Amino acid sequence: MADSITNLSDKTRNRAAWISAVASFLIFVLKIGAYKLTGSTAVLSDALESIVNVIAAAVALFVIRFASQPADSEHPYGHGKAENFSSAFEGGMIFFAAIMIIGESLKALIYREPTQQLEIGLLVVGGAALLNMALGFYLKHVGTTHHSEALKASGAHVMSDVLTTAGVMVGLGLVLLTGIQWLDPVIAILVGLQLAYSGYKIVRESLGILMDEQDEEVLEDLAESLNKNRHPGIIDIHHLRTIRSGRFHHVDAHLVVPEYWDISHVHEVEHAFEDGVVRDYNFDGELAFHLDPCKKSYCSICDVENCPIRVSPFQEARPFTVKSLTEGPRPTNQEAYDNSGSSQTN
């Protein structure tokens, strides 16, 4: 069942990448046509950004197919990080396009090249904006639903492209109403600055994932799944770390269990706990626990009944939070904890 769901998800991502490639090319052709009609630098800036969409969509076609390959001996955590390389590449292309746009706009501002047929240009660019909006919503939906960083980055960029086109249309409208030609390159410069910021954000987020930077939203989702599947004997979890590889996440952490449990029982409880957590987690993944014995230092938060080694009564279980999961152990019976030497082993 899980394999069939994964295969369906892979097919959906591949189909979205193909739709993105075809639609991006058609939108680029529309914008180039609008530039040929109007001679507008602002429209040219919009068309240059669409080149990035076309290139990024072509790259995504390869990357998404590669990222969907299962883990192997050379890539034990899978191939999912390829999607982050793709989104980082797209962000870099956006930033490069922004520099080109600003350069062309400054030249147009100096040499004051006239515009023409702005009414037709507005209609063509407006049609391209509507197509881009539909494409952006689609890519963001598929990317979020099927956990594709490449599609989410493309969707975010396409939606920023819609805002860019809206700004261009406002600029063309002002030129049409006022006859002030220098407004056109000025609008284009503003478009370039907005794109530069957008490209920087995409690169920054992609590099963060490639370097396994903590994601608060992901950790909160994981904490919710851990709390939902918690049962007696899962006393505490700490030193939790995640490695994100596309939609697949590897999680390792320290798990505190009763010290008198034998290895067979620990394995049985741990395995059932892992299965439940992965089932309710929003991503595909696996958990790897380093087991820590309680050393009688967690009695007040341990709800195991009839515990033969308990030194203090159970009060209440402490919920797992992002802070508690990612930090060190939280013993409650400090004297027992100090005497046991757990501060060195946990």
Coordinates of C-alpha atoms in Angstrom, one line a residue:
M1 CA 0.0 0.0 0.0
A2 CA 2.8 2.4 1.0
D3 CA 4.7 1.6 -2.3
S4 CA 1.5 2.3 -4.4
I5 CA 1.0 5.7 -2.7
T6 CA 4.7 6.6 -3.2
N7 CA 4.4 5.6 -6.9
L8 CA 1.3 7.7 -7.3
S9 CA 3.0 10.6 -5.7
D10 CA 6.1 10.3 -8.0
K11 CA 3.8 10.2 -11.1
T12 CA 2.0 13.3 -9.8
R13 CA 5.2 15.2 -9.3
N14 CA 6.5 14.2 -12.7
R15 CA 3.3 15.3 -14.4
A16 CA 3.4 18.6 -12.6
A17 CA 7.0 19.1 -13.8
W18 CA 5.9 18.5 -17.4
I19 CA 3.0 20.9 -17.1
S20 CA 5.3 23.5 -15.7
A21 CA 7.8 23.1 -18.5
V22 CA 5.2 23.4 -21.3
A23 CA 3.3 26.3 -19.7
S24 CA 6.4 28.2 -18.8
F25 CA 7.6 28.1 -22.5
L26 CA 4.2 29.3 -23.8
I27 CA 4.1 32.1 -21.3
F28 CA 7.6 33.1 -22.3
V29 CA 6.6 33.2 -25.9
L30 CA 3.6 35.5 -25.0
K31 CA 5.8 37.9 -23.1
I32 CA 8.5 38.1 -25.9
G33 CA 5.7 38.8 -28.3
A34 CA 4.5 41.6 -26.1
Y35 CA 8.0 43.1 -25.9
K36 CA 8.3 43.0 -29.7
L37 CA 5.0 44.9 -30.0
T38 CA 5.7 47.5 -27.3
G39 CA 9.5 47.9 -27.1
S40 CA 8.9 48.3 -23.3
T41 CA 11.9 47.6 -21.0
A42 CA 9.5 46.6 -18.3
V43 CA 8.0 44.0 -20.5
L44 CA 11.5 42.8 -21.4
S45 CA 12.3 42.4 -17.7
D46 CA 9.2 40.3 -17.3
A47 CA 10.2 38.2 -20.3
L48 CA 13.7 37.7 -18.9
E49 CA 12.3 36.4 -15.7
S50 CA 10.2 33.9 -17.7
I51 CA 13.4 32.5 -19.3
V52 CA 14.3 31.5 -15.7
N53 CA 11.0 29.7 -15.4
V54 CA 11.6 27.8 -18.6
I55 CA 15.2 26.7 -17.6
A56 CA 14.1 25.9 -14.1
A57 CA 11.2 23.8 -15.3
A58 CA 13.5 21.9 -17.7
V59 CA 15.9 21.2 -14.8
A60 CA 13.0 20.1 -12.5
L61 CA 12.0 17.5 -15.1
F62 CA 15.3 15.7 -14.6
V63 CA 15.7 16.4 -10.9
I64 CA 12.3 15.2 -9.8
R65 CA 12.7 11.9 -11.7
F66 CA 16.2 11.5 -10.1
A67 CA 15.0 12.4 -6.6
S68 CA 12.2 9.8 -6.7
Q69 CA 14.8 7.0 -7.0
P70 CA 14.9 4.8 -3.8
A71 CA 17.9 4.8 -1.5
D72 CA 20.8 2.6 -2.5
S73 CA 24.3 1.7 -1.2
E74 CA 25.8 5.0 -2.5
H75 CA 22.9 7.2 -1.3
P76 CA 21.7 5.6 1.9
Y77 CA 19.4 8.5 2.7
G78 CA 17.9 8.6 -0.8
H79 CA 18.2 11.1 -3.6
G80 CA 15.8 13.7 -2.3
K81 CA 18.3 16.5 -1.7
A82 CA 18.7 16.8 -5.5
E83 CA 15.4 18.8 -5.3
N84 CA 17.1 21.3 -3.0
F85 CA 20.0 21.7 -5.5
S86 CA 17.4 22.4 -8.2
S87 CA 15.6 25.1 -6.1
A88 CA 19.0 26.6 -5.2
F89 CA 19.9 26.7 -8.9
E90 CA 16.6 28.3 -9.7
G91 CA 17.1 31.0 -7.0
G92 CA 20.6 31.7 -8.5
M93 CA 19.1 32.1 -11.9
I94 CA 16.5 34.5 -10.6
F95 CA 19.2 36.6 -9.0
F96 CA 21.2 36.6 -12.3
A97 CA 18.1 37.6 -14.3
A98 CA 17.5 40.4 -11.8
I99 CA 21.0 41.8 -12.5
M100 CA 20.4 41.6 -16.2
I101 CA 17.1 43.4 -15.9
I102 CA 18.5 46.2 -13.8
G103 CA 21.4 46.6 -16.3
E104 CA 19.1 46.8 -19.3
S105 CA 16.7 49.2 -17.5
L106 CA 19.5 51.6 -16.7
K107 CA 20.6 51.6 -20.4
A108 CA 17.0 52.3 -21.4
L109 CA 16.7 55.1 -18.8
I110 CA 19.8 56.7 -20.2
Y111 CA 19.0 56.4 -23.9
R112 CA 15.2 56.9 -23.5
E113 CA 14.0 54.3 -26.0
P114 CA 10.3 55.0 -26.9
T115 CA 7.4 52.6 -26.3
Q116 CA 4.5 51.8 -28.7
Q117 CA 1.2 49.8 -28.9
L118 CA 0.9 49.7 -25.2
E119 CA -2.8 48.8 -25.2
I120 CA -2.1 45.5 -27.1
G121 CA 0.9 44.9 -24.9
L122 CA -1.2 45.2 -21.7
L123 CA -3.7 42.6 -23.0
V124 CA -1.0 40.1 -23.9
V125 CA 0.9 40.6 -20.6
G126 CA -2.4 40.3 -18.7
G127 CA -3.2 37.0 -20.3
A128 CA 0.2 35.7 -19.5
A129 CA -0.3 36.8 -15.8
L130 CA -3.5 34.8 -15.6
L131 CA -1.9 31.7 -17.0
N132 CA 1.0 32.1 -14.5
M133 CA -1.3 32.5 -11.6
A134 CA -3.1 29.2 -12.4
L135 CA 0.3 27.5 -12.9
G136 CA 1.7 28.9 -9.6
F137 CA -1.3 27.7 -7.5
Y138 CA -1.0 24.3 -9.1
L139 CA 2.7 23.9 -8.5
K140 CA 2.5 25.1 -4.9
H141 CA -0.4 22.7 -4.3
V142 CA 1.4 19.7 -5.7
G143 CA 4.7 20.6 -4.1
T144 CA 3.1 21.0 -0.7
T145 CA 0.8 17.9 -0.9
H146 CA 3.5 15.6 -2.3
H147 CA 6.5 17.2 -0.5
S148 CA 8.5 18.4 -3.5
E149 CA 11.0 21.2 -2.7
A150 CA 11.7 21.8 -6.4
L151 CA 7.9 22.2 -7.2
K152 CA 7.4 24.4 -4.2
A153 CA 10.3 26.6 -5.2
S154 CA 9.0 26.8 -8.8
G155 CA 5.5 27.6 -7.5
A156 CA 6.8 30.4 -5.3
H157 CA 8.8 31.8 -8.2
V158 CA 5.8 31.7 -10.6
M159 CA 3.6 33.5 -8.0
S160 CA 6.3 36.2 -7.6
D161 CA 6.3 36.4 -11.4
V162 CA 2.6 37.2 -11.3
L163 CA 3.3 40.1 -8.9
T164 CA 6.1 41.2 -11.2
T165 CA 3.8 41.2 -14.2
A166 CA 1.2 43.1 -12.2
G167 CA 3.8 45.8 -11.5
V168 CA 4.8 45.9 -15.2
M169 CA 1.1 46.3 -16.1
V170 CA 0.8 49.2 -13.7
G171 CA 3.9 50.8 -15.2
L172 CA 2.6 50.4 -18.8
G173 CA -0.7 51.9 -17.7
L174 CA 1.0 54.9 -16.2
V175 CA 3.0 55.5 -19.3
L176 CA -0.1 55.1 -21.4
L177 CA -2.0 57.6 -19.3
T178 CA 0.7 60.2 -18.7
G179 CA 3.0 59.8 -21.7
I180 CA 6.0 59.9 -19.3
Q181 CA 8.4 57.5 -21.0
W182 CA 11.0 57.2 -18.2
L183 CA 8.5 55.5 -16.0
D184 CA 8.9 52.3 -18.0
P185 CA 12.6 51.7 -17.2
V186 CA 12.1 52.8 -13.6
I187 CA 9.3 50.2 -13.2
A188 CA 11.7 47.6 -14.7
I189 CA 14.4 48.5 -12.2
L190 CA 11.9 48.0 -9.3
V191 CA 11.0 44.7 -10.8
G192 CA 14.7 43.7 -10.9
L193 CA 15.2 44.6 -7.2
Q194 CA 12.2 42.6 -6.2
L195 CA 13.4 39.6 -8.2
A196 CA 16.9 39.9 -6.6
Y197 CA 15.3 39.6 -3.2
S198 CA 13.1 36.7 -4.3
G199 CA 16.1 34.8 -5.7
Y200 CA 18.1 35.4 -2.5
K201 CA 15.2 33.9 -0.3
I202 CA 15.0 30.8 -2.5
V203 CA 18.8 30.2 -2.3
R204 CA 18.8 30.8 1.4
E205 CA 16.0 28.3 2.1
S206 CA 17.5 25.7 -0.2
L207 CA 21.0 25.9 1.3
G208 CA 19.4 25.7 4.8
I209 CA 17.9 22.3 3.9
L210 CA 21.1 21.1 2.2
M211 CA 22.9 21.9 5.4
D212 CA 20.2 20.2 7.6
E213 CA 19.2 23.4 9.2
Q214 CA 16.4 23.0 11.8
D215 CA 12.9 23.7 10.5
E216 CA 10.6 24.8 13.3
E217 CA 7.4 23.8 11.4
V218 CA 8.8 20.3 10.6
L219 CA 9.9 19.8 14.2
E220 CA 6.4 20.9 15.5
D221 CA 4.8 18.4 13.2
L222 CA 7.1 15.7 14.4
A223 CA 6.5 16.6 18.1
E224 CA 2.8 16.3 17.5
S225 CA 3.2 12.8 16.0
L226 CA 5.5 11.7 18.9
N227 CA 3.0 12.9 21.5
K228 CA 0.1 11.2 19.7
N229 CA 1.7 7.8 19.7
R230 CA 3.3 8.0 23.1
H231 CA 2.5 5.1 25.5
P232 CA 3.8 3.9 28.9
G233 CA 7.6 3.3 28.8
I234 CA 8.3 6.1 26.4
I235 CA 9.6 8.2 29.2
D236 CA 11.6 11.0 27.4
I237 CA 13.2 11.8 24.1
H238 CA 16.0 14.3 23.7
H239 CA 18.9 15.2 21.4
L240 CA 16.6 14.8 18.4
R241 CA 18.1 15.6 15.0
T242 CA 16.7 15.4 11.5
I243 CA 18.2 14.9 8.0
R244 CA 15.8 16.0 5.3
S245 CA 16.2 14.4 1.9
G246 CA 13.3 15.6 -0.2
R247 CA 10.1 14.1 1.1
F248 CA 12.1 11.5 3.2
H249 CA 13.3 12.4 6.6
H250 CA 15.7 10.5 8.8
V251 CA 15.3 11.2 12.5
D252 CA 17.7 10.2 15.2
A253 CA 17.2 10.8 18.9
H254 CA 17.9 9.5 22.4
L255 CA 14.9 7.5 23.9
V256 CA 14.7 7.0 27.7
V257 CA 13.0 3.7 28.7
P258 CA 12.7 1.9 32.0
E259 CA 16.1 0.4 33.0
Y260 CA 14.8 -2.9 34.1
W261 CA 13.1 -3.8 30.7
D262 CA 14.8 -6.6 28.8
I263 CA 16.1 -6.0 25.3
S264 CA 13.2 -8.0 23.6
H265 CA 10.5 -5.9 25.3
V266 CA 12.3 -2.6 24.5
H267 CA 12.6 -3.6 20.9
E268 CA 8.9 -4.5 20.7
V269 CA 7.8 -1.2 22.3
E270 CA 10.2 0.9 20.3
H271 CA 9.2 -0.7 17.0
A272 CA 5.5 -0.1 17.6
F273 CA 6.2 3.5 18.6
E274 CA 8.2 4.1 15.5
D275 CA 5.6 2.7 13.2
G276 CA 2.9 4.9 14.7
V277 CA 5.0 8.0 14.5
V278 CA 6.0 7.5 10.9
R279 CA 2.4 6.7 10.0
D280 CA 1.1 10.0 11.4
Y281 CA 4.0 12.1 10.3
N282 CA 3.5 14.4 7.3
F283 CA 6.6 13.1 5.5
D284 CA 8.0 9.7 4.7
G285 CA 10.8 8.7 7.0
E286 CA 12.5 6.5 9.6
L287 CA 13.5 6.9 13.2
A288 CA 16.7 5.6 14.8
F289 CA 16.8 5.7 18.6
H290 CA 19.8 5.6 20.9
L291 CA 18.4 3.9 24.0
D292 CA 19.0 5.4 27.5
P293 CA 18.1 3.7 30.7
C294 CA 16.0 5.8 33.1
K295 CA 18.4 5.3 36.0
K296 CA 15.5 6.1 38.4
S297 CA 15.9 9.8 37.5
Y298 CA 12.6 10.2 35.7
C299 CA 10.1 8.6 38.1
S300 CA 7.9 11.6 38.5
I301 CA 7.2 11.7 34.7
C302 CA 7.2 7.9 34.1
D303 CA 3.6 6.4 34.0
V304 CA 4.7 2.7 33.9
E305 CA 2.4 0.9 36.4
N306 CA 3.8 -1.4 39.1
C307 CA 7.4 -0.3 38.5
P308 CA 9.7 -2.4 40.8
I309 CA 12.4 0.3 41.0
R310 CA 10.4 3.5 41.4
V311 CA 11.9 5.9 44.0
S312 CA 9.2 8.6 43.8
P313 CA 5.5 8.7 42.7
F314 CA 4.4 9.5 39.2
Q315 CA 3.1 13.0 38.9
E316 CA 2.5 13.7 35.2
A317 CA 4.0 13.0 31.8
R318 CA 5.8 16.0 30.2
P319 CA 4.7 16.6 26.6
F320 CA 7.3 16.6 23.9
T321 CA 8.0 20.0 22.6
V322 CA 10.5 21.3 20.0
K323 CA 12.7 22.7 22.8
S324 CA 12.6 19.5 24.9
L325 CA 13.2 17.2 21.9
T326 CA 16.2 19.1 20.6
E327 CA 17.9 19.8 23.9
G328 CA 19.6 17.5 26.4
P329 CA 17.9 15.1 29.0
R330 CA 15.4 16.4 31.5
P331 CA 15.8 14.3 34.7
T332 CA 13.4 15.0 37.6
N333 CA 15.0 13.1 40.5
Q334 CA 18.2 15.0 40.5
E335 CA 19.8 13.2 43.4
A336 CA 19.3 9.8 41.9
Y337 CA 20.4 11.2 38.6
D338 CA 23.7 12.5 40.0
N339 CA 24.4 9.3 41.9
S340 CA 23.8 7.1 38.8
G341 CA 26.2 8.9 36.5
S342 CA 23.4 9.4 34.0
S343 CA 24.6 12.9 33.2
Q344 CA 27.5 11.2 31.3
T345 CA 25.5 8.4 29.6
N346 CA 22.2 10.1 28.7

